mmCIF file of C-alpha atoms and ligand atoms in Angstrom:
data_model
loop_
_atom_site.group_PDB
_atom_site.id
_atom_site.type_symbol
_atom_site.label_atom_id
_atom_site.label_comp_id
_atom_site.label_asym_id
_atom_site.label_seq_id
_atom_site.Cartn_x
_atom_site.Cartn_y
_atom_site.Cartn_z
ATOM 1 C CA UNK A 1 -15.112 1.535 9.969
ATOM 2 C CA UNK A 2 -14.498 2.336 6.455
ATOM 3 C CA UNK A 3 -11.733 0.815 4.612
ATOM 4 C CA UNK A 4 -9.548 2.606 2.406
ATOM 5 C CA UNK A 5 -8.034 0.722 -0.752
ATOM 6 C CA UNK A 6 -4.112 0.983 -0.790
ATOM 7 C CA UNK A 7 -3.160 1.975 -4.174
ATOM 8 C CA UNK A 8 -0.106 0.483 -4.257
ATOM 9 C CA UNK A 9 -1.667 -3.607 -4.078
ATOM 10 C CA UNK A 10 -5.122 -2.788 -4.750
ATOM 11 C CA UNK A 11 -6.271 -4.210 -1.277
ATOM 12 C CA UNK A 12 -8.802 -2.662 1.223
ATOM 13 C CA UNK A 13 -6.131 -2.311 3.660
ATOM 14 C CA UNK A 14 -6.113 0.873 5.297
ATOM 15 C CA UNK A 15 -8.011 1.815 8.079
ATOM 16 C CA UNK A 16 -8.614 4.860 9.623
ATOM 17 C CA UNK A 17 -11.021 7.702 9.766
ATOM 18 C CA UNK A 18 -8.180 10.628 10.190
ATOM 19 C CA UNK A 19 -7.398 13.012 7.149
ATOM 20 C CA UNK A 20 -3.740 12.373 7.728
ATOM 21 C CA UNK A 21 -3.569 8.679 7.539
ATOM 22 C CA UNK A 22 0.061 7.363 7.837
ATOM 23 C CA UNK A 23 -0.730 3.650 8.125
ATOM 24 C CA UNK A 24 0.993 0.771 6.789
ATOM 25 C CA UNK A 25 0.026 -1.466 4.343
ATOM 26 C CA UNK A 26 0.455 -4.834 6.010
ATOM 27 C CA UNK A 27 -0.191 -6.539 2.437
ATOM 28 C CA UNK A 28 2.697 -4.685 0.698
ATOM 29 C CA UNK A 29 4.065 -2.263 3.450
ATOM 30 C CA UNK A 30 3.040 0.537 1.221
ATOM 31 C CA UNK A 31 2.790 3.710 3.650
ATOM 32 C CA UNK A 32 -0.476 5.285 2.694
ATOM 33 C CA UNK A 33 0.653 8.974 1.560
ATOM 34 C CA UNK A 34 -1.637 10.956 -0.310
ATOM 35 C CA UNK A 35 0.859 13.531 -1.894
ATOM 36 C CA UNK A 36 2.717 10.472 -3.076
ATOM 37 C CA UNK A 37 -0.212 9.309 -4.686
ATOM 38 C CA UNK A 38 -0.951 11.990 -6.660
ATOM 39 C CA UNK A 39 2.222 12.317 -8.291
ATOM 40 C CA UNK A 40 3.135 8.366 -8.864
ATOM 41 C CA UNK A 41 5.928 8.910 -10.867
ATOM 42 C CA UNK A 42 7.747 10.960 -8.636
ATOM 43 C CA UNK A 43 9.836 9.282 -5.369
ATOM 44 C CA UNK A 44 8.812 11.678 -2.406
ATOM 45 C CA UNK A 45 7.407 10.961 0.564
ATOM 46 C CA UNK A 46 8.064 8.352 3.396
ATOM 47 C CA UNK A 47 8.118 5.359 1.149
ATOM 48 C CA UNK A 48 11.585 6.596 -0.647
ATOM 49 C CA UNK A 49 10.123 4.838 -3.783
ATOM 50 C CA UNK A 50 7.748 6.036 -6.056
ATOM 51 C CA UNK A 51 4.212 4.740 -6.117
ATOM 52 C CA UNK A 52 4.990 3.179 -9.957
ATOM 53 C CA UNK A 53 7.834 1.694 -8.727
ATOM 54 C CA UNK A 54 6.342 0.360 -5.862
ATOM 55 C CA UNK A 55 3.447 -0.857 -7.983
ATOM 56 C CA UNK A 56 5.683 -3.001 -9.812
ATOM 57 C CA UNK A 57 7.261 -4.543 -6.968
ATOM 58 C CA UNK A 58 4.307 -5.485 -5.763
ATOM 59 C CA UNK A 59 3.490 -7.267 -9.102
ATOM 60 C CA UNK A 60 7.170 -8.810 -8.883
ATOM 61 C CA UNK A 61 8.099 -9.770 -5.624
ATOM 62 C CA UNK A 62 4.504 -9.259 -3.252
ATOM 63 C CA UNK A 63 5.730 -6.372 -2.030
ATOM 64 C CA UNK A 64 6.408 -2.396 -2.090
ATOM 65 C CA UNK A 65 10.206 -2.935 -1.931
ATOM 66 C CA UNK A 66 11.988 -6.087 -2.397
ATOM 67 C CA UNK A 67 13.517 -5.471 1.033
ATOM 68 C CA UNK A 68 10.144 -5.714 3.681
ATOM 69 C CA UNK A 69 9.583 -9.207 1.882
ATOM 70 C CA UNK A 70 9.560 -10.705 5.316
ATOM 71 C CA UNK A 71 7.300 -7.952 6.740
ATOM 72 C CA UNK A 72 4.272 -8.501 4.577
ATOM 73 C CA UNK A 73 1.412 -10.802 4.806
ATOM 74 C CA UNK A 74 -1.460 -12.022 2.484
ATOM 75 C CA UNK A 75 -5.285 -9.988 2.391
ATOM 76 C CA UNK A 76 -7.625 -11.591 4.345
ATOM 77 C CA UNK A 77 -10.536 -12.042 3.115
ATOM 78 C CA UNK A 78 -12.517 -8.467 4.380
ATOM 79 C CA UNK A 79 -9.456 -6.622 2.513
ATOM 80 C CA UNK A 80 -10.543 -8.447 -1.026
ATOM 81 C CA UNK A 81 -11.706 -5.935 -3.649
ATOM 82 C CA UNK A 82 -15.402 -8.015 -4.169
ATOM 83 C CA UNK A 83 -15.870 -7.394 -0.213
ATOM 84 C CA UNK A 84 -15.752 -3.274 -0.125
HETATM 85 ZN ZN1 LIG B 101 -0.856 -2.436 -0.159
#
């Protein structure tokens, strides 16, 4: 199956063939939203953050929002950008 990259970490973490995806980033518990993501700035959407935001959470704390800290998990190695 094809992996999708999440835009929020940058990761090959999403999986799933269906045009509405509503997974779960399990690297930054991003939830993969496509109207989100074409309108970064803005906070809409089931993430209640926008995707910049979330971006630089990511780049701060490892994840989306400074509160799922505990819910998040490294990539693995099949998620790294050099293997998709
Ligand atoms: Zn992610």
């Amino acid at each position: 199956m094809k992996r999708k990259i999440c835009p929020c970490c940058g990761y090959f973490t999403i999986v799933s063939e269906d045009e509405t995806i509503v997974d779960i980033c399990e690297v930054c518990f991003w939830q993969y939203d496509a109207v989100a993501h074409d309108k970064a700035d803005q906070n809409i959407g089931a993430n209640h953050i926008s995707l910049n935001d979330a971006r630089d959470n990511y780049k701060k704390y490892g994840v989306c929002k400074e509160e799922f800290k505990n819910m998040v998990r490294k990539p693995l190695e099949d998620e790294l950008p050099e293997n998709n």
